mmCIF file with all atom_site columns, C-alpha atoms in Angstrom:
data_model
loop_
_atom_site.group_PDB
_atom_site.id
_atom_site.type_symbol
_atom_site.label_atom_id
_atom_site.label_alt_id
_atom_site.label_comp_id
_atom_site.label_asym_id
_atom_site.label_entity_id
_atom_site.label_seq_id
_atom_site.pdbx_PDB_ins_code
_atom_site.Cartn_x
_atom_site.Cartn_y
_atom_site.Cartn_z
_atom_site.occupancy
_atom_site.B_iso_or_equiv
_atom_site.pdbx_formal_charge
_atom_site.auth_seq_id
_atom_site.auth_comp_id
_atom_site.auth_asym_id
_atom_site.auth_atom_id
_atom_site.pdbx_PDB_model_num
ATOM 1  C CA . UNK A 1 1  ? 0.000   0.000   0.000  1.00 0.00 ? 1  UNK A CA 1
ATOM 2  C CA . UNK A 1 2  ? 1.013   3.705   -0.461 1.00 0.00 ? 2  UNK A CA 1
ATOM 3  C CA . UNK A 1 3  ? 0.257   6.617   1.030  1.00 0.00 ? 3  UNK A CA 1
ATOM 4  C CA . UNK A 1 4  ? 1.029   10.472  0.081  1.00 0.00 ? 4  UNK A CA 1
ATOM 5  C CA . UNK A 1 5  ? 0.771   13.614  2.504  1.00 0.00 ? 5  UNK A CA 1
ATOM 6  C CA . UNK A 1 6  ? 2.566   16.776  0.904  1.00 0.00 ? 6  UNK A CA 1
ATOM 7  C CA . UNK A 1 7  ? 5.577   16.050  2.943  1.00 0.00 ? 7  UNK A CA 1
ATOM 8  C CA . UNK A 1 8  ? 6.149   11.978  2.143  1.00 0.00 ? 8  UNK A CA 1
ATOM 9  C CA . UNK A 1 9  ? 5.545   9.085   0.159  1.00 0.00 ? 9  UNK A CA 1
ATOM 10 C CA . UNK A 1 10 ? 5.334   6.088   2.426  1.00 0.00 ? 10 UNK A CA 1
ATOM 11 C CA . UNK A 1 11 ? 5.033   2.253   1.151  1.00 0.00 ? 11 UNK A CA 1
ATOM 12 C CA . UNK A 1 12 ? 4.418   -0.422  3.021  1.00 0.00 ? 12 UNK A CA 1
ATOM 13 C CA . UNK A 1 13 ? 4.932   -4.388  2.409  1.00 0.00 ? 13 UNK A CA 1
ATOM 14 C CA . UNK A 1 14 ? 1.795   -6.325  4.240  1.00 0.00 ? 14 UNK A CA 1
ATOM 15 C CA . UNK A 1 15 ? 2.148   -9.670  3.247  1.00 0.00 ? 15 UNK A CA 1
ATOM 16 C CA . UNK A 1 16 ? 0.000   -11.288 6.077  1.00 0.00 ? 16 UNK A CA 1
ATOM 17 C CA . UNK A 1 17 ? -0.934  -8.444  7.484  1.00 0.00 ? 17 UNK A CA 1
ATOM 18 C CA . UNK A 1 18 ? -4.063  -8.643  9.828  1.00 0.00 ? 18 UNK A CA 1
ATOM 19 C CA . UNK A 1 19 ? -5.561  -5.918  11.078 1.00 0.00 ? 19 UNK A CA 1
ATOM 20 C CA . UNK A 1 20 ? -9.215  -4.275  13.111 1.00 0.00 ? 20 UNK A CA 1
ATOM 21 C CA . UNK A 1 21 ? -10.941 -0.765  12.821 1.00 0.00 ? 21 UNK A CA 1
ATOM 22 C CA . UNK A 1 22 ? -10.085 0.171   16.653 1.00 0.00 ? 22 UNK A CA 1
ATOM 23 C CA . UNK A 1 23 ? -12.233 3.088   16.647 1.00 0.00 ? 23 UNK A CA 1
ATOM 24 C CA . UNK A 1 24 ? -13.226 6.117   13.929 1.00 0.00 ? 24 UNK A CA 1
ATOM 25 C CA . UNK A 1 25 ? -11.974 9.377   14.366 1.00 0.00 ? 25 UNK A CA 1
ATOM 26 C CA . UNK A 1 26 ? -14.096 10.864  11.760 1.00 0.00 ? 26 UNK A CA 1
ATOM 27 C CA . UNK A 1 27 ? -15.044 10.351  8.185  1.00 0.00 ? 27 UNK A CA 1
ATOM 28 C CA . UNK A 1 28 ? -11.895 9.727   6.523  1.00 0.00 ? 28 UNK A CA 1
ATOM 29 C CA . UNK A 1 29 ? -9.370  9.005   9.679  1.00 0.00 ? 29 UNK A CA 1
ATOM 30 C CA . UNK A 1 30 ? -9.525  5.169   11.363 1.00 0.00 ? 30 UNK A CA 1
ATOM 31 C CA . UNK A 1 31 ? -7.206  3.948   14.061 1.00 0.00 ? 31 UNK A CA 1
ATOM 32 C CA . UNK A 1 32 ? -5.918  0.481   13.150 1.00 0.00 ? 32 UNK A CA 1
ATOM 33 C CA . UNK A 1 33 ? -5.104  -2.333  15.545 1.00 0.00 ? 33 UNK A CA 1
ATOM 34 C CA . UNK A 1 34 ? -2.760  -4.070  13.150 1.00 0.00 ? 34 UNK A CA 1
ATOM 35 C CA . UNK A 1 35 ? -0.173  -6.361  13.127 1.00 0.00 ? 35 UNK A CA 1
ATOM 36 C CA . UNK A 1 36 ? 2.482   -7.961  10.320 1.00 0.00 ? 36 UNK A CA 1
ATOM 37 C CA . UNK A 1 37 ? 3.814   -4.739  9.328  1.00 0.00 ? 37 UNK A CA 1
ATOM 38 C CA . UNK A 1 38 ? 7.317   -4.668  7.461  1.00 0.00 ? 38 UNK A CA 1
ATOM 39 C CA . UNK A 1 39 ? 7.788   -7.688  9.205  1.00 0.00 ? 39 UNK A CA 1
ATOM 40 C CA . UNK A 1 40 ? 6.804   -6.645  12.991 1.00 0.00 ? 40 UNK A CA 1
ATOM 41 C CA . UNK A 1 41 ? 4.632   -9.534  14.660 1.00 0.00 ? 41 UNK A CA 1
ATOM 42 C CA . UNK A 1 42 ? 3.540   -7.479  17.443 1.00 0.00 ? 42 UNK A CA 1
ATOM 43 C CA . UNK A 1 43 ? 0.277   -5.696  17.454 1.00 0.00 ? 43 UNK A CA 1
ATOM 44 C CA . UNK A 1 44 ? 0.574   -1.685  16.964 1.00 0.00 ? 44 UNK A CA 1
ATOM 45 C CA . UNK A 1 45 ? -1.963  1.193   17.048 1.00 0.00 ? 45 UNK A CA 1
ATOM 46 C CA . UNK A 1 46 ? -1.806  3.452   13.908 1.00 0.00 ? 46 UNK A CA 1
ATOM 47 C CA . UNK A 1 47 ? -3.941  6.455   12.231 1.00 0.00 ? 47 UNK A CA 1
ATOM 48 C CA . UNK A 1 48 ? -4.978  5.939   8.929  1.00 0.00 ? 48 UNK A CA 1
ATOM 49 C CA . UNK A 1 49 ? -5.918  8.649   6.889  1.00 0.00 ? 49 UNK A CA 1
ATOM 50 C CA . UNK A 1 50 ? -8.420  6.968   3.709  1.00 0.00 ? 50 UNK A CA 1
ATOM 51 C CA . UNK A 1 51 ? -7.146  10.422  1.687  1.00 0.00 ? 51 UNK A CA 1
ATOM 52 C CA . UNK A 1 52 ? -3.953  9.645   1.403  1.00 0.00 ? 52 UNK A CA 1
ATOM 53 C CA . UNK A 1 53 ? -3.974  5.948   -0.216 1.00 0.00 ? 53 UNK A CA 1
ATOM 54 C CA . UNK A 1 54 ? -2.705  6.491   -3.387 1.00 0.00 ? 54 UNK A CA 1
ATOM 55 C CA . UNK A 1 55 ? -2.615  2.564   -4.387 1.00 0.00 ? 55 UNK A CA 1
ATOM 56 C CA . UNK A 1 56 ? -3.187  -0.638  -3.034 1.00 0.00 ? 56 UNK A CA 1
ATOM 57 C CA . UNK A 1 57 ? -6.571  -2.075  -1.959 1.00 0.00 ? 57 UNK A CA 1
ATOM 58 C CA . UNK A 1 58 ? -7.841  -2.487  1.255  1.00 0.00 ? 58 UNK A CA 1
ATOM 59 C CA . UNK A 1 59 ? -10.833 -4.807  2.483  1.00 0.00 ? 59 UNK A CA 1
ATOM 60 C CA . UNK A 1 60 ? -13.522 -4.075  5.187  1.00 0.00 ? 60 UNK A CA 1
ATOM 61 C CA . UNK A 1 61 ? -14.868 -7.087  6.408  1.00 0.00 ? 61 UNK A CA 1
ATOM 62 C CA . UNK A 1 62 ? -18.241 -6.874  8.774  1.00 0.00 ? 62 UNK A CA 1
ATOM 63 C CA . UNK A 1 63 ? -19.037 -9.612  11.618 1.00 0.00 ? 63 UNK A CA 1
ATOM 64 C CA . UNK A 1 64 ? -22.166 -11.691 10.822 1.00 0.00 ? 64 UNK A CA 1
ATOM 65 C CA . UNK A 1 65 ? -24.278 -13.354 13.398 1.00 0.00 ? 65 UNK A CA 1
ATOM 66 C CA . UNK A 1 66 ? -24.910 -17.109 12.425 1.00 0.00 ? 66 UNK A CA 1
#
């Protein structure tokens, strides 16, 4: 995935990456519990802004009751 602000260009490598919506901050800003980032097993908060993916595709999966 890849993500632009005016300052940076950041990429990031998320083979087998797993991650929840935490909470919502507003429209476009999530906070991620995620983990299997760049290789780093160990679960990590992080703000996403959905503005600044430039590429990549990311899936929002809902809980179902049975």
């Amino acid at each position: 995935m890849e993500s632009r602000t005016d300052a940076s260009i950041v990429k990031w490598k998320m083979v087998e990456h797993t991650a929840i919506v935490y909470s919502t901050i507003d429209k476009i800003q999530i906070r991620i519990a995620e983990q299997n980032v760049n290789g780093v097993r160990k679960v990590m908060l992080s703000n996403w802004n959905l503005n600044d993916v430039k590429s990549g595709k990311l899936q929002f999966y809902r809980p179902q009751p049975k």
